Amino acid sequence: MFSYAVELELIAKSPVKRGVAPKQDKAEKPALREEQFWALFDKDGLPIRYKAFYMTLRLTGIRTGEALGLKLGRH
């Protein structure tokens, strides 16, 4: 954005430092295996709301934080 503003002569120079961002190692995030996931639903003590939450994650592929932000629609 700032480079573009410089090109259009909207600003004299970019306020952003030119440099190389540090590289971070990408680590595989742990996930439940298929049998572990279904074992959750075989537990009698697991409340239905948790089962619904985990099934939502599994079926939609959304992140945990996104799922936590979901709310029921009230009409």
Tab-separated table of C-alpha atoms in Angstrom:
chain	number	residue	atom	x	y	z
A	1	MET	CA	0.000	0.000	0.000
A	2	PHE	CA	2.758	2.422	0.925
A	3	SER	CA	4.775	1.470	-2.171
A	4	TYR	CA	1.759	2.186	-4.294
A	5	ALA	CA	1.268	5.546	-2.563
A	6	VAL	CA	4.912	6.412	-3.352
A	7	GLU	CA	4.379	5.415	-7.006
A	8	LEU	CA	1.349	7.695	-7.194
A	9	GLU	CA	3.431	10.444	-5.552
A	10	LEU	CA	0.940	10.702	-2.713
A	11	ILE	CA	3.788	10.396	-0.192
A	12	ALA	CA	7.517	11.103	-0.561
A	13	LYS	CA	8.736	7.842	0.937
A	14	SER	CA	7.329	4.789	2.593
A	15	PRO	CA	7.309	4.778	6.403
A	16	VAL	CA	7.679	1.005	6.366
A	17	LYS	CA	11.140	-0.405	6.992
A	18	ARG	CA	12.554	-2.430	4.183
A	19	GLY	CA	13.901	-5.676	5.499
A	20	VAL	CA	13.439	-9.348	5.505
A	21	ALA	CA	10.902	-10.811	7.852
A	22	PRO	CA	12.225	-13.655	10.009
A	23	LYS	CA	11.343	-17.136	8.827
A	24	GLN	CA	9.355	-19.271	11.198
A	25	ASP	CA	9.318	-23.020	11.148
A	26	LYS	CA	5.886	-24.340	10.331
A	27	ALA	CA	4.832	-26.995	12.770
A	28	GLU	CA	2.056	-29.448	12.099
A	29	LYS	CA	-0.817	-28.787	14.466
A	30	PRO	CA	-2.016	-31.835	16.342
A	31	ALA	CA	-5.378	-33.200	15.284
A	32	LEU	CA	-7.487	-36.115	16.375
A	33	ARG	CA	-7.267	-39.241	14.305
A	34	GLU	CA	-10.542	-40.591	12.904
A	35	GLU	CA	-10.929	-43.233	15.613
A	36	GLN	CA	-10.113	-40.731	18.375
A	37	PHE	CA	-12.722	-38.331	17.065
A	38	TRP	CA	-15.477	-40.939	16.989
A	39	ALA	CA	-14.435	-42.229	20.426
A	40	LEU	CA	-15.524	-38.829	21.807
A	41	PHE	CA	-19.093	-39.590	20.783
A	42	ASP	CA	-19.100	-42.998	22.437
A	43	LYS	CA	-18.560	-41.422	25.846
A	44	ASP	CA	-21.800	-41.193	27.812
A	45	GLY	CA	-20.595	-38.393	30.065
A	46	LEU	CA	-19.771	-35.929	27.273
A	47	PRO	CA	-22.499	-33.234	27.166
A	48	ILE	CA	-24.395	-32.877	23.895
A	49	ARG	CA	-23.216	-29.267	23.464
A	50	TYR	CA	-19.595	-30.471	23.321
A	51	LYS	CA	-20.523	-33.169	20.860
A	52	ALA	CA	-22.227	-30.533	18.704
A	53	PHE	CA	-19.189	-28.253	18.967
A	54	TYR	CA	-16.713	-30.922	17.894
A	55	MET	CA	-18.981	-32.126	15.112
A	56	THR	CA	-19.241	-28.538	13.841
A	57	LEU	CA	-15.458	-28.283	13.757
A	58	ARG	CA	-15.164	-31.617	12.002
A	59	LEU	CA	-17.809	-31.049	9.351
A	60	THR	CA	-17.090	-27.408	8.511
A	61	GLY	CA	-13.319	-27.200	8.892
A	62	ILE	CA	-13.573	-23.855	10.681
A	63	ARG	CA	-11.077	-22.922	13.358
A	64	THR	CA	-11.837	-23.296	17.043
A	65	GLY	CA	-11.976	-19.532	17.592
A	66	GLU	CA	-14.396	-19.133	14.706
A	67	ALA	CA	-16.652	-21.849	16.092
A	68	LEU	CA	-16.577	-20.255	19.533
A	69	GLY	CA	-17.830	-17.047	17.942
A	70	LEU	CA	-20.916	-18.703	16.451
A	71	LYS	CA	-24.226	-17.861	18.033
A	72	LEU	CA	-27.679	-19.337	17.659
A	73	GLY	CA	-30.042	-17.206	15.643
A	74	ARG	CA	-33.005	-15.945	17.610
A	75	HIS	CA	-36.134	-14.945	15.721
